[in-house]
Short mmCIF file of N, CA and C in Angstrom, two decimals:
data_model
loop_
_atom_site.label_atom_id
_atom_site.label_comp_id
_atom_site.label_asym_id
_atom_site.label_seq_id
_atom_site.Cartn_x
_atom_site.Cartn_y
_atom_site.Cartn_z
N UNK O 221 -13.88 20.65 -2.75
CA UNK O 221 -12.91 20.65 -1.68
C UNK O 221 -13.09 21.85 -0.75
N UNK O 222 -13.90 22.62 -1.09
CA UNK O 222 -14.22 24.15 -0.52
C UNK O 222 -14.85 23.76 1.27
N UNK O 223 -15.54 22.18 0.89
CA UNK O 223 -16.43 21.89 2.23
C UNK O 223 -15.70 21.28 3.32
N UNK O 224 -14.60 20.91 2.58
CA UNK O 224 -13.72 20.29 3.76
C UNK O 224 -12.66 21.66 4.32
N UNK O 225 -12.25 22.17 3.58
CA UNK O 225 -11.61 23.88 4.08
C UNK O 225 -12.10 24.27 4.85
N UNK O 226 -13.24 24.46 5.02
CA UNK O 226 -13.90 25.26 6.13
C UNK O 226 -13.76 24.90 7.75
N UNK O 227 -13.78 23.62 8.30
CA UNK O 227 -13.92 23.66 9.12
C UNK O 227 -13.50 22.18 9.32
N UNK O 228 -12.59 21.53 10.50
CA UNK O 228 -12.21 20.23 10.99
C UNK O 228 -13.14 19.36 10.82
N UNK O 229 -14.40 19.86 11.46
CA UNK O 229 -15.26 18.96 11.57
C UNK O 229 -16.00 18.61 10.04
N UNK O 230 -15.87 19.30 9.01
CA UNK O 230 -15.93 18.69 7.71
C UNK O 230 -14.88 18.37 7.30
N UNK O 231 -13.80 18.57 7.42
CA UNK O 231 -12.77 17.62 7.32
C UNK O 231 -13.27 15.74 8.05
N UNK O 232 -13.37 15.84 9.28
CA UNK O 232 -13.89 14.81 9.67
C UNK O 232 -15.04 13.81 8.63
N UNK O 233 -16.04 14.47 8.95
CA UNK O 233 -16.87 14.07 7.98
C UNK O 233 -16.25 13.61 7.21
N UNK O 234 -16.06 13.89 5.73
CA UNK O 234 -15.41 13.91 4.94
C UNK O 234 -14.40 12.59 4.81
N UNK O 235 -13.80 12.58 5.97
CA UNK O 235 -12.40 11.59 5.86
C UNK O 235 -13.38 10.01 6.54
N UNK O 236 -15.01 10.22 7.55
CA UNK O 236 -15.47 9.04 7.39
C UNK O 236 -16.34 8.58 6.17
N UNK O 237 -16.87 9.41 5.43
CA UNK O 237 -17.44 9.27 4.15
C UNK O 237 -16.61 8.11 3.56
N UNK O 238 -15.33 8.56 3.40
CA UNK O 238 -14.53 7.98 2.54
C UNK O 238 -13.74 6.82 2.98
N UNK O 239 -13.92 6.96 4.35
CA UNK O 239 -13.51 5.36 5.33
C UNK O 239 -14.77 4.67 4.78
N UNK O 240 -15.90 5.19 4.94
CA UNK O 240 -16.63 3.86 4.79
C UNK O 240 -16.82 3.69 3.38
N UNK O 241 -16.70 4.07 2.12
CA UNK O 241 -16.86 4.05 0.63
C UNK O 241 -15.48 2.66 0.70
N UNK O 242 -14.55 3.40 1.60
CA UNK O 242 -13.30 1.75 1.05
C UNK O 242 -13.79 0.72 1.71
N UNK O 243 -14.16 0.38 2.85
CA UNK O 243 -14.85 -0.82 3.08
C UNK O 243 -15.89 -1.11 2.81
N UNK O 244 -16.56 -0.58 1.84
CA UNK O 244 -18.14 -0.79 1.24
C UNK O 244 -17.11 -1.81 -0.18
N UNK O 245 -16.02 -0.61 -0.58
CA UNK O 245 -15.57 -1.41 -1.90
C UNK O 245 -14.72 -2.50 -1.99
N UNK O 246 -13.73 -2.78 -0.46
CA UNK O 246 -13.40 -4.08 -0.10
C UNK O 246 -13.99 -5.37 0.41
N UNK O 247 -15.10 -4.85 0.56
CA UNK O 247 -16.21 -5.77 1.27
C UNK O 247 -16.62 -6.79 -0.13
N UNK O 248 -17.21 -5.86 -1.23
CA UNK O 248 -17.36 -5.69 -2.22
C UNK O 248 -16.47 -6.64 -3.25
N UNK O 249 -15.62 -6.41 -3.55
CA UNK O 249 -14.36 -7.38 -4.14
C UNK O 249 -14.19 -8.60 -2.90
N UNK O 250 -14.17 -8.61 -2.11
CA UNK O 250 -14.04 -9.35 -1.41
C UNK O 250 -15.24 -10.18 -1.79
N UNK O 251 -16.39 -10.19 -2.05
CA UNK O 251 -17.40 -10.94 -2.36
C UNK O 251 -17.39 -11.41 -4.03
N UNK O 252 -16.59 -10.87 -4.70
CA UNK O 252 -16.42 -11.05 -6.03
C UNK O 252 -15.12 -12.12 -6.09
N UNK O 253 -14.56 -12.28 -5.32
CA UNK O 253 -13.00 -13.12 -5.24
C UNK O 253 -13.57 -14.44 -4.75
N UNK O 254 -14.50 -14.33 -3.91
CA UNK O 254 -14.97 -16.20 -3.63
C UNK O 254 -14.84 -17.13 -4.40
N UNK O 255 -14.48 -18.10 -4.43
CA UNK O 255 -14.23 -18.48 -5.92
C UNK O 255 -16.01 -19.45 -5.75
N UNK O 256 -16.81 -19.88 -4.98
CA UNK O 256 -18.28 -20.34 -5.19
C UNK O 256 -19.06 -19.70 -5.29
N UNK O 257 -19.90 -19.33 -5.84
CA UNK O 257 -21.25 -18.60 -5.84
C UNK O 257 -22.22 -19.44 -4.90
N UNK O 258 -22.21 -19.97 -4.10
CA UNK O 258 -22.53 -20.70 -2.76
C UNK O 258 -21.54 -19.96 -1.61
N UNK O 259 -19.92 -19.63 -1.58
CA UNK O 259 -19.76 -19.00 -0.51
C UNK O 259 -19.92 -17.44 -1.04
N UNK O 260 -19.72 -16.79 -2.30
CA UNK O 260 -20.42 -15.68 -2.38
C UNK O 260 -22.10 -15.22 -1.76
N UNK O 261 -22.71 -16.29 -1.81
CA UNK O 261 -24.42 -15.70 -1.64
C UNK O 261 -24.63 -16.17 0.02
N UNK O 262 -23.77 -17.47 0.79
CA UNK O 262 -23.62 -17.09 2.25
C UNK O 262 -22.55 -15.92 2.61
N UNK O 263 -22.08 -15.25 2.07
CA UNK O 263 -21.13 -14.16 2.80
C UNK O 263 -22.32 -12.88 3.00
N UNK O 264 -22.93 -12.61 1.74
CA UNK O 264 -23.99 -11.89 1.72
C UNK O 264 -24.77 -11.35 2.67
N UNK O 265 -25.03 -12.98 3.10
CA UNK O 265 -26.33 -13.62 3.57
C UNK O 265 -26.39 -12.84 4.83
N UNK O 266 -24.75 -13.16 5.26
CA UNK O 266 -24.77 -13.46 7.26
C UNK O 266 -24.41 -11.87 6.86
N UNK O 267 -23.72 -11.26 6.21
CA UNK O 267 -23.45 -10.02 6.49
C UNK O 267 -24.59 -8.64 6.64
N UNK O 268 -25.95 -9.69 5.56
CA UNK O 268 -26.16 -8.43 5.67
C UNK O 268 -28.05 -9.43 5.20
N UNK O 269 -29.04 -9.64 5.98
CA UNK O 269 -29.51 -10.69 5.60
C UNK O 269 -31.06 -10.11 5.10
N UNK O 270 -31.20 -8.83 5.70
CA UNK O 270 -32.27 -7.81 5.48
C UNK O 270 -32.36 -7.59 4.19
N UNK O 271 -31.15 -7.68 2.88
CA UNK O 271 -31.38 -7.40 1.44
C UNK O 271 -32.05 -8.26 1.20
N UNK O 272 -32.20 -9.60 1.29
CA UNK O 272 -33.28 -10.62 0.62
C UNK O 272 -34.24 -10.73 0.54
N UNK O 273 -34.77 -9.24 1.95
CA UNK O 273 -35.96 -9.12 1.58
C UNK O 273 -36.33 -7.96 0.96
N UNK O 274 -35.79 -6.98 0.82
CA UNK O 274 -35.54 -5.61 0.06
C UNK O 274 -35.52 -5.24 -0.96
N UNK O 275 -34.75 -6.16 -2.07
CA UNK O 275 -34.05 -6.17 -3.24
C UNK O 275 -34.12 -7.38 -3.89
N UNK O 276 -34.66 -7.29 -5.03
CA UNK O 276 -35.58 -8.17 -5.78
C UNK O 276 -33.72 -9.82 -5.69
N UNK O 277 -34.46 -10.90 -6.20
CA UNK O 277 -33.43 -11.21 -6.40
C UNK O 277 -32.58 -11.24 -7.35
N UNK O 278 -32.98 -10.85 -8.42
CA UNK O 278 -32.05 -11.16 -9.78
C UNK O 278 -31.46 -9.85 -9.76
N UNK O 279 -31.42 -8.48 -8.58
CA UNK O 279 -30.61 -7.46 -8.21
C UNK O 279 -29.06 -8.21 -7.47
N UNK O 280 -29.81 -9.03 -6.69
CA UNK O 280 -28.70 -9.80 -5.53
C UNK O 280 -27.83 -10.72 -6.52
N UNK O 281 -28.27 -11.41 -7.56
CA UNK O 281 -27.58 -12.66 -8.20
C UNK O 281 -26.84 -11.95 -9.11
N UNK O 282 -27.39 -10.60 -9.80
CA UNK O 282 -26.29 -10.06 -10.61
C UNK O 282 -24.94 -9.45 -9.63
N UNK O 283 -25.54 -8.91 -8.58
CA UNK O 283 -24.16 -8.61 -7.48
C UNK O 283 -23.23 -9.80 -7.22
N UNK O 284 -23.99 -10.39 -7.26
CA UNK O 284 -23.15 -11.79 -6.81
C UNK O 284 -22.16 -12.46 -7.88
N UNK O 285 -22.52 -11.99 -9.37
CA UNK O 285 -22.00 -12.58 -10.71
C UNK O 285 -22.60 -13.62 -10.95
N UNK O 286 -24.02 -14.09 -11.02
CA UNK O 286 -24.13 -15.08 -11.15
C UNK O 286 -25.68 -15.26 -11.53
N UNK O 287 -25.88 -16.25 -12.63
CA UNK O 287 -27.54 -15.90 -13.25
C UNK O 287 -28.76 -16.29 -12.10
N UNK O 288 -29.73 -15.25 -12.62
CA UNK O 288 -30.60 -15.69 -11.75
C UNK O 288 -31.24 -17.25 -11.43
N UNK O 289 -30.83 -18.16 -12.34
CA UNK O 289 -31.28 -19.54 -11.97
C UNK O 289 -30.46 -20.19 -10.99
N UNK O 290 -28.90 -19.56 -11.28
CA UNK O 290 -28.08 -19.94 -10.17
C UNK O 290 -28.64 -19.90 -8.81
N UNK O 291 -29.02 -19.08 -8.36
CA UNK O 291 -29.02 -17.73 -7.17
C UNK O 291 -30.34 -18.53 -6.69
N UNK O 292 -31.51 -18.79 -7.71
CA UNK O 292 -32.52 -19.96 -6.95
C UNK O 292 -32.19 -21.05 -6.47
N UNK O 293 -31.45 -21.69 -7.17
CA UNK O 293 -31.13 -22.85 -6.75
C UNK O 293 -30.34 -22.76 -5.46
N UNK O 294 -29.21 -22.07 -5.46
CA UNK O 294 -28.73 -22.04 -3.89
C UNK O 294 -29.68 -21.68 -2.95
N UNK O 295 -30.32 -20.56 -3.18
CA UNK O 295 -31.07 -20.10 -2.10
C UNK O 295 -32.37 -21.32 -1.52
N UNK O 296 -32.82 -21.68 -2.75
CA UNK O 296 -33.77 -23.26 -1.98
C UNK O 296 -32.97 -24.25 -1.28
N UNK O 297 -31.44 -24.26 -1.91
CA UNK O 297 -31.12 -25.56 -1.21
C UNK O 297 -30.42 -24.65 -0.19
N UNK O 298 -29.97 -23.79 0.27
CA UNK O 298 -29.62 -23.83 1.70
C UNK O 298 -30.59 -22.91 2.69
N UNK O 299 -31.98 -22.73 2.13
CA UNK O 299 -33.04 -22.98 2.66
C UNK O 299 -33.81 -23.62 3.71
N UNK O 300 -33.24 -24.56 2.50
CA UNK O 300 -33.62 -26.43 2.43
C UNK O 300 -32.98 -26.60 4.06
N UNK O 301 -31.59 -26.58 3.55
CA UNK O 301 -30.76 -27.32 4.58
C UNK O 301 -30.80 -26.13 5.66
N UNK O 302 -31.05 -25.21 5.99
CA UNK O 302 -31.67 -24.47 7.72
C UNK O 302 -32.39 -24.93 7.95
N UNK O 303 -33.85 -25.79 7.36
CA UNK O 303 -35.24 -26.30 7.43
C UNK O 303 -34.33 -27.40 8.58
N UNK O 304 -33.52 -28.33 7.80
CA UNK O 304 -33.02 -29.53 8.34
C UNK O 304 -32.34 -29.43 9.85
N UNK O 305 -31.97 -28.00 9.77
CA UNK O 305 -30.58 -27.98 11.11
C UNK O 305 -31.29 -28.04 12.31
N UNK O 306 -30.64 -28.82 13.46
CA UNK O 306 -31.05 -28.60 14.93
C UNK O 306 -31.35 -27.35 15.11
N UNK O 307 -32.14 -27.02 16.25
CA UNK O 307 -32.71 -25.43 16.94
C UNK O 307 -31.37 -25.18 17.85
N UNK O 308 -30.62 -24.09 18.09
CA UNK O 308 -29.73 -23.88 18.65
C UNK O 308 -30.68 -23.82 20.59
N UNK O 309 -29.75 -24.61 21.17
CA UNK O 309 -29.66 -24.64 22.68
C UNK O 309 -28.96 -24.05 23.58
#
C-alpha cells in the first residue's frame, strides 16, 4: 500500500489495475453462467477470437468447463456452419 501513498497518480494506477481485474472476473463468470457450452465457446469467440490461435485448445475447453472432445466438436460444427453462411454485402 506504500505505492499507492505516494503519489495520486499511483493511486490512479492502482484504482485502474483493479477496474480492470473486476471486469476480467465478471467477464469471466459471466462465461461460466451460460448455461451451453456452444453459447459459452461463441461468447469467447466474438470477444476475443485471437486466443484460438494462441492457446492450445484443451487450455480454452478447460476455461470453458468443458472436455476437450466437447470443445472439438463445437468448434468443427460452427466452423462448419461459417463455411455455409452468405459473404456479408
Amino acid at each position: 500500500m506504500v505505492f499507492v501513498q505516494k503519489s495520486s497518480e499511483n493511486l490512479w494506477i492502482y484504482t485502474k489495475i483493479l477496474e480492470k481485474l473486476l471486469v476480467d472476473q465478471l467477464e469471466r463468470e459471466q462465461d461460466l453462467l451460460l448455461p451451453s457450452p456452444r453459447e459459452r465457446y461463441q461468447r469467447v469467440l466474438k470477444r476475443n477470437p485471437q486466443l484460438f490461435q494462441q492457446i492450445p485448445h484443451r487450455h480454452i475447453a478447460v476455461y470453458l468447463g468443458m472436455t476437450e472432445e466437447t470443445f472439438s466438436r463445437l468448434k468443427k460444427n460452427i466452423d462448419a456452419n461459417q463455411d455455409l453462411a452468405p459473404p456479408f454485402c
